[in-house]
CSV table of C-alpha atoms in Angstrom, one decimal:
chain,number,residue,atom,x,y,z
A,12,MET,CA,0.3,-8.6,6.8
A,13,PRO,CA,-0.6,-9.0,3.4
A,14,PRO,CA,-0.4,-12.4,1.7
A,15,GLY,CA,3.7,-12.7,0.7
A,16,ALA,CA,5.0,-9.9,2.5
A,17,PRO,CA,8.4,-10.3,4.6
A,18,SER,CA,7.3,-11.1,8.7
A,19,GLN,CA,8.3,-8.7,11.6
A,20,ASP,CA,10.9,-12.3,12.3
A,21,MET,CA,12.0,-11.6,9.6
A,22,MET,CA,12.5,-7.8,9.1
A,23,SER,CA,14.4,-7.4,12.4
A,24,PHE,CA,16.9,-10.0,10.9
A,25,TRP,CA,17.6,-7.7,8.0
A,26,GLY,CA,18.2,-4.7,10.8
A,27,TYR,CA,20.2,-6.8,12.4
A,28,LYS,CA,22.2,-7.7,9.5
A,29,PHE,CA,22.5,-4.0,8.6
A,30,GLU,CA,24.1,-3.7,11.9
A,31,THR,CA,26.2,-6.6,11.5
A,32,LEU,CA,27.7,-5.6,8.6
A,33,SER,CA,28.5,-2.3,9.8
A,34,LEU,CA,30.0,-2.5,12.2
A,35,LEU,CA,33.7,-3.6,13.4
A,36,ASP,CA,34.6,-4.4,17.5
A,37,GLN,CA,37.6,-2.8,16.8
A,38,PRO,CA,39.4,0.3,14.6
A,39,TRP,CA,39.5,-0.8,11.6
A,40,ASP,CA,43.7,-0.8,12.1
A,41,ALA,CA,43.6,-2.8,14.1
A,42,THR,CA,41.4,-5.4,12.6
A,43,PRO,CA,42.4,-8.0,10.1
A,44,ARG,CA,41.1,-7.6,6.7
A,45,GLU,CA,39.7,-11.4,6.6
A,46,LYS,CA,37.1,-10.3,9.0
A,47,ILE,CA,36.4,-6.9,7.5
A,48,GLU,CA,35.5,-8.9,4.6
A,49,GLY,CA,34.0,-11.6,6.1
A,50,ARG,CA,31.2,-10.1,7.5
A,51,GLU,CA,28.9,-10.8,4.6
A,52,ASP,CA,29.4,-14.4,6.4
A,53,GLN,CA,28.7,-13.6,10.4
A,54,VAL,CA,26.4,-15.0,12.1
A,55,VAL,CA,23.7,-12.3,13.2
A,56,ASN,CA,23.7,-11.9,16.9
A,57,ASN,CA,21.2,-9.8,18.8
A,58,LYS,CA,22.2,-9.8,22.1
A,59,ALA,CA,25.7,-8.1,21.6
A,60,GLN,CA,25.2,-4.7,23.0
A,61,TYR,CA,27.3,-1.7,24.1
A,62,CYS,CA,25.0,0.4,26.6
A,63,SER,CA,25.2,4.7,27.3
A,64,ILE,CA,24.6,6.4,31.0
A,65,VAL,CA,23.6,9.8,30.4
A,66,ARG,CA,22.9,12.3,32.7
A,67,THR,CA,20.7,15.1,31.2
A,68,GLY,CA,16.8,16.5,32.0
A,69,ILE,CA,14.0,17.7,30.2
A,70,GLY,CA,11.9,20.7,31.6
A,71,GLY,CA,12.8,20.7,35.6
A,72,CYS,CA,13.8,17.6,36.1
A,73,LYS,CA,17.1,15.3,36.3
A,74,LEU,CA,17.3,11.9,34.5
A,75,VAL,CA,19.7,9.5,34.4
A,76,ILE,CA,18.5,7.5,31.3
A,77,GLY,CA,20.7,4.2,30.1
A,78,GLY,CA,20.2,2.5,26.9
A,79,GLU,CA,22.0,1.2,24.3
A,80,VAL,CA,24.0,2.8,21.8
A,81,ASP,CA,24.8,0.8,18.0
A,82,ALA,CA,28.5,2.2,17.4
A,83,GLY,CA,31.2,5.0,16.9
A,84,LYS,CA,32.6,6.3,14.6
A,85,ARG,CA,37.1,7.1,14.2
A,86,PRO,CA,39.0,8.5,11.8
A,87,PHE,CA,41.0,6.2,9.8
A,88,PRO,CA,45.0,6.4,10.4
A,89,ASN,CA,45.6,6.0,6.2
A,90,PRO,CA,42.9,7.0,4.3
A,91,HIS,CA,45.4,6.2,0.6
A,92,SER,CA,45.2,2.4,2.2
A,93,ILE,CA,41.0,2.3,2.5
A,94,ASN,CA,40.8,4.3,-0.8
A,95,LYS,CA,43.2,1.6,-1.8
A,96,TYR,CA,41.4,-1.1,-0.6
A,97,ILE,CA,37.9,0.6,-2.1
A,98,GLN,CA,39.1,0.7,-5.8
A,99,THR,CA,40.1,-2.7,-5.1
A,100,LYS,CA,36.6,-3.7,-4.4
A,101,SER,CA,34.4,-1.2,-6.6
A,102,LYS,CA,35.8,-3.6,-8.9
A,103,GLU,CA,34.7,-6.7,-7.7
A,104,ILE,CA,31.0,-6.2,-6.6
A,105,ASN,CA,27.8,-3.9,-7.8
A,106,GLU,CA,28.0,-0.6,-5.2
A,107,ASN,CA,24.6,-0.4,-6.3
A,108,GLU,CA,22.8,-3.4,-4.4
A,109,LEU,CA,23.5,-4.9,-1.2
A,110,LEU,CA,22.2,-7.8,-0.7
A,111,MET,CA,19.5,-8.7,2.6
A,112,LYS,CA,18.1,-11.4,1.8
A,113,ASN,CA,19.2,-15.1,1.0
A,114,SER,CA,22.6,-14.5,0.5
A,115,PRO,CA,24.7,-12.1,2.8
A,116,LEU,CA,24.1,-8.2,2.5
A,117,LYS,CA,27.2,-6.9,1.0
A,118,THR,CA,28.7,-3.2,1.6
A,119,HIS,CA,31.2,-1.2,0.5
A,120,ASN,CA,30.4,2.3,0.5
A,121,LYS,CA,32.5,4.9,-0.7
A,122,ASN,CA,31.1,7.6,1.1
A,123,LEU,CA,33.0,7.2,4.0
A,124,LEU,CA,32.7,9.2,7.1
A,125,VAL,CA,35.6,10.7,9.1
A,126,TRP,CA,34.8,11.7,13.3
A,127,ASP,CA,36.6,11.5,16.0
A,128,SER,CA,36.1,9.0,19.2
A,129,LYS,CA,35.9,11.4,21.6
A,130,PRO,CA,34.8,15.1,21.8
A,131,ASP,CA,37.7,17.8,22.3
A,132,ARG,CA,35.3,19.9,25.1
A,133,LYS,CA,32.9,17.7,27.6
A,134,GLU,CA,29.9,20.2,26.6
A,135,ASP,CA,30.3,18.2,23.2
A,136,PRO,CA,28.1,14.9,22.2
A,137,ILE,CA,30.1,11.8,22.1
A,138,ASN,CA,30.3,10.5,18.2
A,139,TRP,CA,27.7,7.6,19.0
A,140,VAL,CA,25.6,6.4,15.9
A,141,GLU,CA,22.3,4.7,15.6
A,142,LEU,CA,21.7,2.4,12.3
A,143,LYS,CA,18.5,1.6,11.1
A,144,THR,CA,16.3,0.5,8.0
A,145,SER,CA,13.4,1.1,6.9
A,146,ALA,CA,11.1,0.5,3.5
A,147,GLU,CA,11.5,2.4,0.2
A,148,ILE,CA,8.9,5.4,0.9
A,149,ARG,CA,6.9,5.3,-2.9
A,150,ASN,CA,3.6,6.6,-1.8
A,151,ASP,CA,2.1,8.7,0.6
A,152,ARG,CA,0.9,6.1,3.0
A,153,ASP,CA,5.2,4.8,3.1
A,154,MET,CA,5.5,8.9,4.0
A,155,PHE,CA,3.5,8.7,7.1
A,156,LYS,CA,4.8,5.3,7.7
A,157,TYR,CA,8.5,6.9,7.8
A,158,GLU,CA,7.4,9.8,9.7
A,159,ARG,CA,6.0,7.7,12.4
A,160,LYS,CA,9.7,6.0,12.7
A,161,LEU,CA,11.5,8.8,12.3
A,162,LEU,CA,9.2,10.1,15.5
A,163,LYS,CA,10.5,7.0,17.4
A,164,PHE,CA,14.2,7.2,15.9
A,165,TRP,CA,14.7,11.0,16.4
A,166,ALA,CA,12.9,10.7,20.6
A,167,GLN,CA,15.2,7.5,21.2
A,168,SER,CA,19.2,9.1,19.8
A,169,PHE,CA,18.0,12.3,21.2
A,170,LEU,CA,17.2,11.2,25.5
A,171,LEU,CA,21.0,9.6,24.7
A,172,GLY,CA,23.1,12.3,23.1
A,173,VAL,CA,23.3,10.2,20.1
A,174,PRO,CA,24.3,13.3,16.8
A,175,LYS,CA,24.0,10.8,14.0
A,176,ILE,CA,22.0,8.6,12.2
A,177,ILE,CA,22.1,6.4,9.6
A,178,VAL,CA,19.2,5.4,7.8
A,179,GLY,CA,19.7,1.8,5.3
A,180,PHE,CA,16.1,1.8,2.6
A,181,ARG,CA,15.0,-1.6,1.8
A,182,ASP,CA,12.4,-2.4,-0.6
A,183,GLU,CA,10.3,-5.1,-0.3
A,184,HIS,CA,12.5,-8.5,-0.8
A,185,GLY,CA,15.5,-6.9,1.9
A,186,ILE,CA,17.8,-5.1,-1.2
A,187,LEU,CA,19.5,-2.3,0.7
A,188,HIS,CA,19.1,0.0,-2.1
A,189,ARG,CA,21.2,3.6,-0.2
A,190,LEU,CA,21.5,5.2,2.9
A,191,GLU,CA,20.8,8.3,4.1
A,192,GLU,CA,22.9,9.9,7.0
A,193,MET,CA,20.4,12.2,9.3
A,194,VAL,CA,21.5,15.0,11.7
A,195,THR,CA,19.4,13.6,14.5
A,196,ARG,CA,18.9,17.7,16.5
A,197,ASP,CA,17.3,18.4,12.6
A,198,ILE,CA,14.6,15.7,12.3
A,199,PRO,CA,12.5,17.6,13.9
A,200,GLY,CA,12.5,20.7,11.5
A,201,LEU,CA,12.6,17.9,8.6
A,202,VAL,CA,9.6,16.4,9.2
A,203,ALA,CA,8.1,20.8,9.8
A,204,ARG,CA,9.7,21.9,6.2
A,205,GLN,CA,9.4,18.6,3.9
A,206,GLY,CA,6.9,15.7,6.0
A,207,LYS,CA,3.7,15.5,6.4
A,208,GLY,CA,4.0,17.5,9.4
A,209,THR,CA,2.4,14.6,11.9
A,210,TRP,CA,4.3,15.4,14.9
A,211,ASP,CA,6.0,18.3,16.4
A,212,GLY,CA,8.9,17.7,18.4
A,213,ASN,CA,8.7,21.1,20.3
A,214,ILE,CA,5.2,19.3,21.6
A,215,CYS,CA,7.1,15.9,22.9
A,216,ILE,CA,9.3,18.3,24.6
A,217,ASN,CA,6.8,19.9,26.2
A,218,PHE,CA,4.9,17.1,27.2
A,219,THR,CA,7.3,15.3,28.3
A,220,ALA,CA,8.0,17.3,30.6
A,221,LYS,CA,4.7,18.1,32.1
A,222,PHE,CA,4.5,14.0,32.4
A,223,LEU,CA,7.8,13.5,34.3
A,224,GLU,CA,6.5,16.8,36.6
A,225,TRP,CA,3.0,15.2,37.2
A,226,LEU,CA,5.1,11.8,38.3
A,227,LYS,CA,7.4,13.1,40.6
A,228,LEU,CA,4.0,15.0,42.8
A,229,VAL,CA,2.2,11.3,41.9
A,230,ILE,CA,5.4,9.6,43.7
A,231,LYS,CA,6.5,12.4,45.8
A,232,ASP,CA,8.5,11.2,49.2
A,233,GLU,CA,7.5,7.2,47.8
A,234,GLU,CA,9.3,3.7,47.9
A,235,GLY,CA,8.8,1.3,45.9
A,236,LEU,CA,8.5,-0.4,42.5
A,237,TRP,CA,6.1,1.8,40.4
A,238,ARG,CA,5.4,0.7,36.3
A,239,ILE,CA,4.0,3.7,34.0
A,240,ARG,CA,1.5,1.6,31.4
A,241,ARG,CA,-0.2,3.4,28.0
A,242,GLN,CA,-2.5,0.8,27.1
A,243,GLU,CA,-2.1,-0.1,23.0
A,244,LYS,CA,-4.5,3.2,21.0
A,245,SER,CA,-5.5,4.4,24.3
A,246,PRO,CA,-4.7,8.0,25.0
A,247,VAL,CA,-5.0,7.4,29.5
A,248,ILE,CA,-1.5,7.1,31.0
A,249,GLU,CA,-1.9,4.6,34.2
A,250,VAL,CA,1.2,4.7,37.3
A,251,PHE,CA,0.6,2.2,39.9
A,252,LYS,CA,2.8,0.8,42.6
A,253,LEU,CA,3.8,-3.3,41.8
A,254,GLU,CA,5.7,-3.9,45.1
A,255,ASP,CA,6.5,-1.8,48.2
A,256,SER,CA,10.2,-2.1,47.8
A,257,GLY,CA,12.6,-3.0,45.5
A,258,HIS,CA,14.1,-1.4,42.8
A,259,GLY,CA,13.5,-4.0,40.0
A,260,GLY,CA,16.7,-4.7,39.8
A,261,ILE,CA,18.0,-2.0,38.2
A,262,LEU,CA,19.8,-0.6,40.6
A,263,SER,CA,22.1,-3.0,43.4
A,264,GLN,CA,21.7,-2.9,47.2
A,265,ALA,CA,26.0,-1.3,46.9
A,266,PHE,CA,24.6,1.8,44.7
A,267,VAL,CA,21.6,2.4,47.2
A,268,ASP,CA,24.2,1.8,50.2
A,269,TRP,CA,27.0,3.7,48.6
A,270,ARG,CA,23.6,6.3,47.9
A,271,SER,CA,22.2,6.9,50.8
A,272,SER,CA,25.6,7.6,53.0
A,273,LYS,CA,25.8,10.8,51.0
């Protein structure tokens, strides 16, 4: 790490602070104004989380996946009151700088996004949103690093069915300068057209499908707890058994008994 560069812990804190100031734990109209305005003083908590469980498939393999979801978006009931509130606050602050360093980050975004909280059709994705932060892109090296990050952003949200990602771009001092909203399904095409082409979404999906098929052959009709591991910078993926029985604390015995009876 270069001298004077922020530590990994500090950058993680910036990310959690971004989430703290961007989210409410209940709908806007049900939240007291004091709580909305007091988010800049709220203590960052990286323990609170909301998990979504989805049933999906890749290739010929069906999957049940659980993962953390940052938030969902829903419409504001009274746009006039929201606009009035923003106009009042915009006179008091500089909206071009969002501080994430020693003083609390402040954000009052005029470009409020309005989604419904639940789709009308079952096949449509729930309007989850993932929040991410990344360093500003200043040169080709930064672009390469950002594209590698986009692979992780896309894979995480794609698998859980999260349709939108909001990225906050910061400088080396933790000052957030701009926000960019991305549609998850469009990210691979964006990398192919405008980026360095460091990864291909189709290759990722095809590899995952083949790997899952191979994994099913390796542990076919086998009980117990297994681990999948790839050492850092190694091209080898290892699969080995840890225990002859058990479910690693993921499945309760009550669920196993219920599922076995079906």
